[in-house]
Short mmCIF file of C-alpha atoms and ligand atoms in Angstrom, two decimals:
data_model
loop_
_atom_site.label_atom_id
_atom_site.label_comp_id
_atom_site.label_asym_id
_atom_site.label_seq_id
_atom_site.Cartn_x
_atom_site.Cartn_y
_atom_site.Cartn_z
CA MET A 1 214.85 265.07 -129.58
CA PHE A 2 218.01 267.48 -129.69
CA ASP A 3 221.37 266.51 -131.85
CA LYS A 4 223.73 267.43 -129.64
CA VAL A 5 222.88 268.26 -125.41
CA LEU A 6 225.63 271.54 -123.95
CA VAL A 7 226.06 271.09 -120.64
CA ALA A 8 226.82 274.55 -118.14
CA ASN A 9 228.39 272.73 -115.31
CA ARG A 10 230.49 270.50 -113.91
CA GLY A 11 230.96 267.44 -111.78
CA GLU A 12 228.78 265.02 -110.74
CA ILE A 13 225.41 266.40 -112.53
CA ALA A 14 227.55 267.60 -115.84
CA VAL A 15 227.78 263.49 -116.36
CA ARG A 16 224.12 262.68 -114.62
CA VAL A 17 222.67 265.23 -117.71
CA MET A 18 225.37 263.70 -120.18
CA ALA A 19 224.17 259.90 -119.28
CA ALA A 20 220.24 260.96 -120.52
CA ALA A 21 221.34 262.72 -123.06
CA GLU A 22 223.76 259.95 -124.48
CA GLU A 23 220.96 257.48 -123.65
CA LEU A 24 218.57 259.84 -125.49
CA GLY A 25 220.95 259.68 -128.77
CA CYS A 26 222.68 263.18 -127.84
CA GLU A 27 226.09 263.65 -128.60
CA THR A 28 227.31 265.73 -125.14
CA VAL A 29 229.74 268.64 -125.08
CA ALA A 30 230.98 269.45 -121.34
CA VAL A 31 233.14 273.75 -120.38
CA TYR A 32 235.29 273.46 -118.37
CA SER A 33 237.61 276.33 -116.61
CA ASP A 34 241.24 275.56 -115.98
CA ALA A 35 241.10 273.72 -112.72
CA ASP A 36 239.14 271.09 -114.76
CA ARG A 37 241.31 270.10 -117.34
CA ASN A 38 241.49 266.44 -115.75
CA GLY A 39 237.57 266.61 -114.80
CA GLY A 40 235.74 263.71 -115.28
CA HIS A 41 233.09 265.20 -116.99
CA VAL A 42 236.17 266.65 -119.03
CA ASP A 43 236.96 262.64 -120.39
CA TYR A 44 232.45 262.08 -120.50
CA ALA A 45 232.14 264.33 -123.10
CA ASP A 46 232.21 263.62 -126.55
CA GLU A 47 233.59 266.89 -126.89
CA ALA A 48 235.09 269.56 -124.14
CA TYR A 49 235.76 272.99 -124.37
CA ASN A 50 237.99 275.69 -122.25
CA VAL A 51 235.66 278.56 -120.92
CA GLY A 52 238.09 280.74 -118.51
CA PRO A 53 240.32 280.12 -115.31
CA ALA A 54 239.93 279.04 -112.07
CA PRO A 55 237.27 281.45 -110.27
CA ALA A 56 233.48 280.51 -111.24
CA SER A 57 232.59 284.33 -112.48
CA GLU A 58 235.43 284.14 -115.71
CA SER A 59 234.17 280.18 -116.65
CA TYR A 60 231.25 279.01 -115.22
CA LEU A 61 229.09 281.38 -114.95
CA ASP A 62 230.30 283.56 -118.11
CA GLN A 63 227.42 283.12 -120.30
CA GLU A 64 229.12 284.85 -123.52
CA ALA A 65 231.39 281.95 -123.24
CA ILE A 66 229.23 279.35 -122.97
CA ILE A 67 226.89 280.30 -125.62
CA ASP A 68 229.81 281.07 -128.38
CA VAL A 69 230.71 277.69 -127.35
CA ALA A 70 227.41 276.05 -128.23
CA GLN A 71 227.41 278.28 -131.06
CA ARG A 72 230.65 276.81 -132.07
CA THR A 73 230.02 273.15 -131.90
CA GLY A 74 226.31 273.23 -132.93
CA ALA A 75 225.02 271.93 -130.30
CA ASP A 76 221.03 272.75 -129.93
CA ALA A 77 220.42 272.72 -126.47
CA ILE A 78 221.72 274.01 -123.31
CA HIS A 79 221.56 272.11 -120.07
CA PRO A 80 222.61 274.47 -117.01
CA GLY A 81 222.11 271.76 -114.39
CA TYR A 82 222.33 272.58 -110.23
CA GLY A 83 224.04 275.95 -109.23
CA PHE A 84 225.76 278.47 -111.29
CA LEU A 85 223.54 280.00 -114.04
CA ALA A 86 221.23 277.40 -113.73
CA GLU A 87 218.73 279.86 -111.98
CA ASN A 88 219.91 282.85 -113.92
CA ALA A 89 216.26 283.74 -115.40
CA ASP A 90 218.87 286.37 -117.93
CA PHE A 91 221.27 283.71 -118.81
CA ALA A 92 217.48 281.66 -119.58
CA ARG A 93 216.59 284.42 -121.44
CA ARG A 94 220.10 284.65 -123.43
CA VAL A 95 219.39 281.29 -124.85
CA GLU A 96 215.78 281.58 -125.42
CA GLU A 97 216.66 284.33 -127.90
CA THR A 98 219.52 282.14 -129.21
CA PRO A 99 218.21 280.92 -132.76
CA ASP A 100 218.52 277.30 -133.09
CA ILE A 101 219.62 276.81 -129.62
CA THR A 102 217.24 275.60 -126.93
CA TRP A 103 217.18 276.66 -122.93
CA VAL A 104 216.60 272.81 -120.93
CA GLY A 105 214.59 274.43 -117.87
CA PRO A 106 211.13 276.45 -117.15
CA PRO A 107 210.50 279.49 -119.04
CA SER A 108 212.79 282.46 -118.68
CA ASP A 109 209.58 284.20 -117.64
CA ALA A 110 207.76 281.71 -114.59
CA MET A 111 212.05 281.76 -113.99
CA GLU A 112 211.67 285.48 -112.57
CA THR A 113 208.67 285.37 -111.49
CA LEU A 114 209.22 282.48 -108.81
CA GLY A 115 213.19 283.56 -108.04
CA GLU A 116 211.43 286.09 -106.45
CA LYS A 117 209.65 285.11 -103.20
CA THR A 118 206.50 287.42 -102.46
CA LYS A 119 205.64 287.07 -106.32
CA ALA A 120 206.00 283.19 -105.70
CA ARG A 121 204.21 283.65 -102.65
CA THR A 122 201.20 285.97 -104.44
CA VAL A 123 201.24 283.22 -107.43
CA MET A 124 200.93 279.91 -104.63
CA GLN A 125 198.50 281.79 -102.46
CA GLU A 126 196.32 283.13 -106.10
CA ALA A 127 196.75 279.11 -106.58
CA GLY A 128 194.72 278.51 -103.23
CA VAL A 129 198.05 276.99 -101.93
CA PRO A 130 198.55 277.44 -98.35
CA VAL A 131 201.41 279.75 -97.51
CA VAL A 132 203.60 280.46 -94.19
CA PRO A 133 202.09 283.38 -92.77
CA GLY A 134 203.98 286.56 -93.99
CA THR A 135 204.13 289.52 -96.61
CA THR A 136 203.38 289.12 -99.89
CA GLU A 137 205.42 292.54 -100.08
CA PRO A 138 208.72 292.94 -99.21
CA VAL A 139 209.49 295.06 -96.11
CA ASP A 140 212.07 298.08 -95.37
CA ASP A 141 210.45 300.40 -92.35
CA ALA A 142 211.85 298.37 -88.80
CA ASP A 143 208.58 299.93 -87.55
CA GLU A 144 206.46 297.54 -90.04
CA VAL A 145 208.63 294.76 -88.79
CA ARG A 146 207.62 294.79 -85.48
CA ALA A 147 204.10 295.76 -85.96
CA LEU A 148 204.03 291.76 -88.00
CA GLY A 149 205.87 290.44 -84.52
CA GLU A 150 202.78 292.20 -83.09
CA GLU A 151 200.70 290.40 -85.69
CA PHE A 152 202.41 286.60 -85.87
CA GLY A 153 203.99 286.79 -82.89
CA TYR A 154 207.24 286.26 -82.54
CA PRO A 155 209.76 284.39 -83.74
CA ILE A 156 209.24 285.52 -87.08
CA ALA A 157 212.38 285.46 -90.08
CA ILE A 158 213.38 288.42 -92.10
CA LYS A 159 214.27 286.54 -95.29
CA ALA A 160 216.57 287.57 -98.44
CA GLU A 161 213.61 288.13 -101.25
CA GLY A 162 216.47 285.87 -103.14
CA GLY A 163 217.68 284.08 -100.81
CA GLY A 164 218.36 280.85 -100.96
CA GLY A 165 219.98 277.70 -98.21
CA GLY A 166 219.27 280.03 -94.94
CA ARG A 167 221.73 283.07 -96.35
CA GLY A 168 219.71 286.15 -95.77
CA MET A 169 217.49 284.62 -93.54
CA LYS A 170 217.88 286.38 -89.85
CA ILE A 171 215.54 285.19 -86.56
CA VAL A 172 213.96 287.75 -84.38
CA ARG A 173 212.76 286.93 -81.42
CA SER A 174 212.12 289.47 -79.65
CA GLU A 175 211.40 293.16 -80.20
CA ALA A 176 214.69 294.07 -79.30
CA GLU A 177 216.19 292.19 -81.93
CA VAL A 178 214.14 293.91 -85.13
CA ASP A 179 216.54 296.60 -86.31
CA ASP A 180 219.67 294.47 -86.17
CA ALA A 181 217.92 291.89 -88.20
CA LEU A 182 217.02 293.93 -90.42
CA GLU A 183 219.89 295.39 -91.29
CA SER A 184 222.53 291.99 -91.43
CA ALA A 185 219.38 290.04 -93.44
CA LYS A 186 219.32 293.59 -96.15
CA ARG A 187 223.26 292.93 -96.04
CA GLU A 188 223.54 289.47 -97.04
CA GLY A 189 220.73 289.10 -99.60
CA GLU A 190 223.02 292.32 -101.30
CA ALA A 191 226.08 290.51 -101.13
CA TYR A 192 224.92 287.28 -101.44
CA PHE A 193 222.58 287.68 -104.16
CA GLY A 194 222.52 291.17 -105.15
CA ASN A 195 219.73 292.07 -103.77
CA ASP A 196 218.76 294.19 -100.64
CA SER A 197 214.75 293.44 -100.64
CA VAL A 198 213.65 291.73 -97.59
CA TYR A 199 210.52 290.42 -96.79
CA VAL A 200 208.91 288.54 -93.12
CA GLU A 201 207.28 285.45 -92.21
CA LYS A 202 206.54 283.71 -89.05
CA TYR A 203 209.50 281.73 -88.17
CA LEU A 204 208.14 278.10 -87.06
CA GLU A 205 210.41 276.14 -84.64
CA ALA A 206 209.59 272.36 -85.50
CA PRO A 207 208.51 272.16 -89.10
CA LYS A 208 209.58 268.91 -91.25
CA HIS A 209 211.12 270.00 -94.69
CA ILE A 210 209.06 268.60 -97.74
CA GLU A 211 209.55 268.93 -100.92
CA VAL A 212 207.49 268.43 -103.75
CA GLN A 213 209.13 267.07 -107.71
CA VAL A 214 206.76 268.47 -110.01
CA LEU A 215 207.68 267.54 -114.32
CA ALA A 216 205.60 270.16 -116.55
CA ASP A 217 205.21 269.32 -120.03
CA GLN A 218 204.40 272.46 -122.62
CA HIS A 219 201.32 270.90 -123.49
CA GLY A 220 199.89 272.01 -119.69
CA ASN A 221 200.62 268.80 -118.22
CA VAL A 222 201.98 268.60 -114.49
CA ARG A 223 202.83 265.52 -112.83
CA HIS A 224 203.77 265.40 -109.47
CA LEU A 225 206.60 262.47 -108.22
CA GLY A 226 205.94 263.10 -104.37
CA GLU A 227 207.80 264.07 -101.75
CA ARG A 228 211.19 264.00 -99.92
CA ASP A 229 212.06 265.01 -96.93
CA CYS A 230 214.99 266.92 -96.36
CA SER A 231 214.76 268.03 -93.01
CA LEU A 232 217.98 266.83 -91.37
CA GLN A 233 219.48 270.30 -92.05
CA ARG A 234 223.06 271.80 -90.63
CA ARG A 235 221.95 275.51 -90.42
CA HIS A 236 219.19 275.36 -92.55
CA GLN A 237 221.56 273.14 -94.94
CA LYS A 238 220.05 270.28 -96.46
CA VAL A 239 222.80 266.80 -95.21
CA ILE A 240 220.68 263.49 -95.89
CA GLU A 241 217.57 263.43 -98.47
CA GLU A 242 214.94 260.54 -98.77
CA ALA A 243 211.75 260.03 -100.45
CA PRO A 244 208.94 258.99 -99.26
CA SER A 245 208.84 260.87 -96.41
CA PRO A 246 208.57 259.22 -93.07
CA ALA A 247 206.14 261.90 -91.47
CA LEU A 248 203.70 262.26 -94.34
CA ASP A 249 200.46 259.96 -94.85
CA ALA A 250 198.91 258.89 -98.06
CA ASP A 251 195.69 262.01 -97.67
CA LEU A 252 198.50 264.84 -96.68
CA ARG A 253 200.84 263.08 -99.27
CA ASP A 254 198.02 263.84 -102.24
CA GLU A 255 197.41 266.84 -100.81
CA ILE A 256 200.31 268.93 -100.54
CA GLY A 257 201.18 267.01 -104.15
CA GLU A 258 197.93 268.10 -105.64
CA ALA A 259 199.03 271.79 -104.15
CA ALA A 260 202.33 272.06 -105.93
CA ARG A 261 201.07 270.32 -109.12
CA GLN A 262 198.11 273.92 -109.05
CA GLY A 263 201.13 276.05 -108.14
CA VAL A 264 203.01 275.25 -111.35
CA ARG A 265 200.79 275.51 -113.23
CA GLU A 266 199.46 278.74 -111.78
CA ALA A 267 203.02 279.59 -113.02
CA GLY A 268 203.18 279.28 -116.49
CA TYR A 269 206.15 276.78 -115.62
CA THR A 270 207.52 273.75 -117.36
CA ASN A 271 210.50 271.31 -117.08
CA ALA A 272 211.22 269.88 -114.43
CA GLY A 273 211.18 271.79 -110.33
CA THR A 274 210.71 271.94 -106.51
CA VAL A 275 207.82 272.83 -104.22
CA GLU A 276 209.31 273.48 -101.13
CA PHE A 277 206.83 273.45 -97.72
CA LEU A 278 207.82 273.04 -94.24
CA VAL A 279 205.08 270.64 -92.24
CA GLU A 280 204.28 271.45 -88.34
CA ASP A 281 201.65 269.98 -86.76
CA GLY A 282 200.25 268.19 -90.11
CA GLU A 283 199.49 271.53 -91.55
CA PHE A 284 202.02 272.80 -94.69
CA TYR A 285 202.81 275.22 -96.06
CA PHE A 286 204.74 277.08 -99.09
CA MET A 287 208.06 278.06 -98.70
CA GLU A 288 209.38 278.57 -102.11
CA VAL A 289 209.78 276.69 -105.94
CA ASN A 290 212.71 275.70 -106.97
CA THR A 291 213.71 275.92 -110.54
CA ARG A 292 215.64 274.10 -110.95
CA ILE A 293 217.27 270.12 -111.05
CA GLN A 294 218.12 269.38 -107.75
CA VAL A 295 220.67 267.71 -106.64
CA GLU A 296 218.59 264.84 -104.73
CA HIS A 297 216.22 264.62 -107.08
CA THR A 298 218.17 260.88 -107.50
CA VAL A 299 216.13 259.76 -104.20
CA SER A 300 212.83 260.77 -106.20
CA GLU A 301 214.14 258.42 -109.56
CA GLU A 302 214.69 255.92 -107.49
CA VAL A 303 211.03 255.20 -105.87
CA THR A 304 209.95 255.94 -108.94
CA GLY A 305 212.14 254.87 -112.24
CA ILE A 306 211.17 257.91 -113.45
CA ASP A 307 214.44 259.71 -115.27
CA ILE A 308 213.97 262.73 -113.74
CA VAL A 309 216.72 264.21 -116.60
CA ARG A 310 215.69 262.48 -119.40
CA TRP A 311 212.42 264.06 -119.02
CA GLN A 312 213.74 267.33 -118.77
CA LEU A 313 215.15 267.36 -122.46
CA ARG A 314 212.47 265.22 -123.62
CA VAL A 315 209.91 267.77 -122.24
CA ALA A 316 212.37 271.21 -123.43
CA ALA A 317 212.18 269.07 -127.10
CA GLY A 318 208.28 269.98 -126.68
CA GLU A 319 207.16 265.67 -126.41
CA ASP A 320 204.21 265.03 -124.37
CA LEU A 321 205.03 264.10 -120.80
CA ALA A 322 203.55 260.23 -121.95
CA PHE A 323 202.40 259.03 -118.26
CA ALA A 324 199.49 259.81 -116.31
CA GLN A 325 199.05 260.76 -112.83
CA ASP A 326 198.23 257.80 -111.60
CA ASP A 327 200.85 255.71 -112.87
CA VAL A 328 202.92 257.24 -110.98
CA GLU A 329 204.19 255.00 -108.12
CA ILE A 330 206.22 254.94 -104.82
CA ASP A 331 208.10 251.75 -104.04
CA GLY A 332 209.88 251.20 -101.88
CA HIS A 333 212.60 253.66 -99.89
CA ALA A 334 215.64 256.25 -101.22
CA VAL A 335 218.42 257.71 -99.09
CA GLU A 336 220.87 259.69 -99.70
CA TYR A 337 224.36 260.96 -98.62
CA ARG A 338 226.37 263.64 -99.35
CA ILE A 339 229.51 262.12 -99.57
CA ASN A 340 231.74 265.88 -99.03
CA ALA A 341 234.99 266.32 -98.55
CA GLU A 342 234.63 268.07 -95.08
CA ASN A 343 235.70 267.43 -91.80
CA PRO A 344 232.80 266.89 -89.51
CA ALA A 345 235.12 266.96 -86.48
CA ALA A 346 236.10 270.19 -87.21
CA ASP A 347 232.60 271.91 -88.36
CA PHE A 348 232.42 271.10 -91.45
CA ALA A 349 235.35 272.81 -92.55
CA PRO A 350 236.37 271.62 -96.33
CA THR A 351 239.55 269.46 -96.68
CA PRO A 352 240.58 270.05 -100.10
CA GLY A 353 243.17 267.22 -101.48
CA GLN A 354 244.03 264.62 -102.88
CA LEU A 355 241.64 260.65 -103.38
CA THR A 356 244.72 258.87 -102.18
CA THR A 357 242.12 255.96 -102.11
CA TYR A 358 239.32 255.92 -103.58
CA ARG A 359 236.91 252.88 -103.32
CA PRO A 360 232.73 253.48 -103.36
CA PRO A 361 230.81 250.17 -102.16
CA THR A 362 229.35 248.42 -104.61
CA SER A 363 225.89 245.83 -104.24
CA ILE A 364 222.44 245.83 -104.85
CA GLY A 365 220.28 248.80 -104.34
CA VAL A 366 223.67 251.35 -104.38
CA ARG A 367 223.78 254.42 -106.13
CA LEU A 368 226.59 256.16 -107.28
CA ASP A 369 226.58 259.68 -108.54
CA HIS A 370 229.86 261.61 -109.08
CA ALA A 371 232.36 262.04 -111.11
CA VAL A 372 235.69 261.38 -109.57
CA ALA A 373 238.04 258.59 -108.97
CA GLN A 374 241.08 257.46 -107.22
CA GLY A 375 244.43 259.99 -107.83
CA ASP A 376 241.29 263.17 -108.50
CA GLU A 377 242.17 266.46 -106.54
CA ILE A 378 239.63 267.53 -104.81
CA GLY A 379 240.16 271.31 -105.39
CA GLY A 380 239.16 274.30 -103.29
CA ASP A 381 237.83 276.33 -106.01
CA TYR A 382 234.02 275.41 -106.10
CA ASP A 383 231.75 273.05 -103.57
CA SER A 384 233.69 270.12 -101.29
CA MET A 385 231.49 267.64 -103.49
CA ILE A 386 232.85 264.28 -104.18
CA GLY A 387 229.26 262.10 -104.65
CA LYS A 388 226.31 261.39 -103.70
CA LEU A 389 225.80 258.08 -102.09
CA ILE A 390 221.28 256.66 -102.56
CA VAL A 391 220.88 253.56 -101.42
CA SER A 392 217.12 252.01 -102.02
CA GLY A 393 215.40 249.31 -100.08
CA GLU A 394 212.10 247.66 -100.05
CA ASP A 395 210.95 250.16 -97.14
CA ARG A 396 212.74 252.60 -94.97
CA GLU A 397 214.01 250.25 -92.31
CA HIS A 398 215.93 248.27 -94.74
CA CYS A 399 216.69 251.00 -96.66
CA LEU A 400 218.51 252.37 -93.62
CA GLU A 401 220.28 248.60 -93.02
CA ARG A 402 221.74 248.81 -96.51
CA SER A 403 222.72 252.04 -95.74
CA LYS A 404 225.21 251.07 -93.01
CA ARG A 405 227.14 248.53 -94.95
CA ALA A 406 227.28 250.95 -97.97
CA LEU A 407 228.97 253.44 -95.56
CA GLU A 408 230.65 251.06 -93.84
CA HIS A 409 232.20 250.02 -97.48
CA PHE A 410 233.21 253.63 -98.60
CA ASP A 411 237.26 253.85 -98.44
CA VAL A 412 238.12 257.03 -98.38
CA GLU A 413 241.90 257.97 -98.03
CA GLY A 414 244.06 261.59 -98.37
CA VAL A 415 240.88 263.98 -97.46
CA HIS A 416 238.63 264.14 -94.61
CA THR A 417 234.91 263.17 -95.95
CA THR A 418 231.44 263.10 -94.16
CA ILE A 419 231.33 259.57 -94.30
CA PRO A 420 231.83 259.04 -90.57
CA PHE A 421 229.14 261.28 -89.29
CA HIS A 422 226.17 260.00 -91.82
CA ARG A 423 227.28 256.51 -89.85
CA LEU A 424 226.40 258.04 -86.64
CA MET A 425 223.46 259.32 -88.14
CA LEU A 426 222.70 255.63 -88.42
CA ASP A 427 222.69 254.76 -85.06
CA ASP A 428 221.13 257.96 -84.15
CA ASP A 429 217.75 257.40 -82.06
CA ALA A 430 215.67 260.27 -83.88
CA PHE A 431 217.28 260.18 -87.38
CA VAL A 432 216.33 256.23 -86.92
CA ALA A 433 212.35 257.33 -85.24
CA GLY A 434 212.07 260.02 -88.72
CA ASP A 435 210.27 261.72 -86.37
CA HIS A 436 213.74 265.40 -86.70
CA THR A 437 212.49 268.29 -87.94
CA THR A 438 214.63 271.35 -89.05
CA LYS A 439 216.45 272.29 -86.26
CA TYR A 440 217.46 268.54 -84.61
CA LEU A 441 220.53 268.53 -85.77
CA ASP A 442 221.46 272.06 -84.38
CA ARG A 443 220.20 270.93 -80.94
CA GLU A 444 221.50 268.01 -81.03
CA LEU A 445 225.22 269.01 -82.17
CA ASP A 446 224.74 272.67 -80.58
CA ASP A 447 225.34 274.85 -83.20
CA ASP A 448 223.34 278.21 -84.12
CA ALA A 449 219.52 276.93 -83.00
P1 ADP B 501 216.45 277.14 -99.29
O1 ADP B 501 215.29 276.34 -99.35
O2 ADP B 501 216.96 277.32 -100.41
O3 ADP B 501 217.23 276.67 -98.97
P2 ADP B 501 215.19 279.14 -97.60
O4 ADP B 501 216.26 279.93 -96.84
O5 ADP B 501 214.25 279.99 -97.89
O6 ADP B 501 215.63 278.35 -99.02
O7 ADP B 501 215.23 278.07 -96.50
C1 ADP B 501 216.26 276.69 -96.06
C2 ADP B 501 215.82 276.14 -94.15
O8 ADP B 501 215.61 277.81 -93.69
C3 ADP B 501 215.12 275.41 -95.29
O9 ADP B 501 214.67 274.33 -95.17
C4 ADP B 501 213.88 275.66 -93.18
O10 ADP B 501 214.71 274.48 -92.60
C5 ADP B 501 214.70 277.45 -92.73
N1 ADP B 501 213.75 277.84 -93.33
C6 ADP B 501 213.07 278.91 -93.74
N2 ADP B 501 212.26 279.44 -93.70
C7 ADP B 501 212.04 279.29 -92.22
C8 ADP B 501 210.89 279.19 -91.87
N3 ADP B 501 209.09 280.85 -92.07
N4 ADP B 501 210.54 278.93 -90.39
C9 ADP B 501 210.94 278.35 -90.08
N5 ADP B 501 212.17 277.46 -91.11
C10 ADP B 501 212.16 278.10 -92.07
#
């Protein structure tokens, strides 16, 4: 095992990773920006070092500064968390090439392949995994897009090669919309991901977003930890996540899990990852792989009892995955609620400010991943997350009932939060029945749809 782990991140995920590292007997090193001098992750770490000013591009994304801290402190591993440098294959490669420091993540080559969506689609197809109908090569020309529209039937989606979170994705409902959509998808791809390459997919009208958590060691063992259902989305961003999915039966669950294992094996993947699928009418289609620990990994941990972050560290250190696929059992139900400093009544606009009251619920079945305390400022420099409330129960119904009370007893003052929104969802017939699709919320809120 490592002696000392540097976490190249902030907030709740930095604390989550340090907790796992401590459990394995490692010391912990935090890095922080000027805005985070009093951050919860700084408090938590054994040692903490300033890596620059508030803008992420000058601190949490400063590869050189972070590697420099690792070397100076004698850290022998770097864990990137999620966001920031987590899916940056160049950074992963730099860490791999730095003597005496291990990258806690997949090999940079696999990150590179899977980070480009058309390459990822090709790998999956080769592994025999069904993919969303579409191209496995970038598409450049409007006539070509129109020909694909004819072939698949409208609507289609033009998607940025490097895209994510719905950014760089344009839905095209007819031939007449192709020119504008192509141009704006390219523009967004370039602006957000520095890559104006795009490709085309059939756009599914009412899918479920189902993703499979995988773990792979360096000795050829690949396991899946079942699925998460992230169908409750607003403008293609996840709002509530749960495990297991209320929409899968045992056969489909096994099939999709095996497909995910096959796919990552083909890609030469190790460490933790998520294979995302769209599911419609009992069919599943590969969408993309996220080569990092995800925000919503918690619900898989709650229903399997497997500590995913600890396994990330263990397999990075060369250990074998010490459990068989048959040992993975899904027990009960878990739901994660993202508690953000946002105003649901004002289009979810971020509301930075001081947490004048912060009293989270504590009781059986309640887990809170956060790095804040009463009196802290939720700044405007990074995302607006205050923390994640994860509620577990014997089954989905029990879990949702427990969630009502947990959210009712979550007192936050000083900023608006997403808590009232979550409470509304717990009274929403479609969500409670579990038959909401990814389009449900946008239609309800009459957003973009
Ligand atoms: P990420 O999963 O990283 O956020 P995407 O931008 O590819 O990446 O997808 C975000 C969301 O957009 C998905 O969860 C899904 O709701 C929707 N989506 C993406 N591709 C399609 C498609 N071909 N058909 C229907 N919905 C899609």
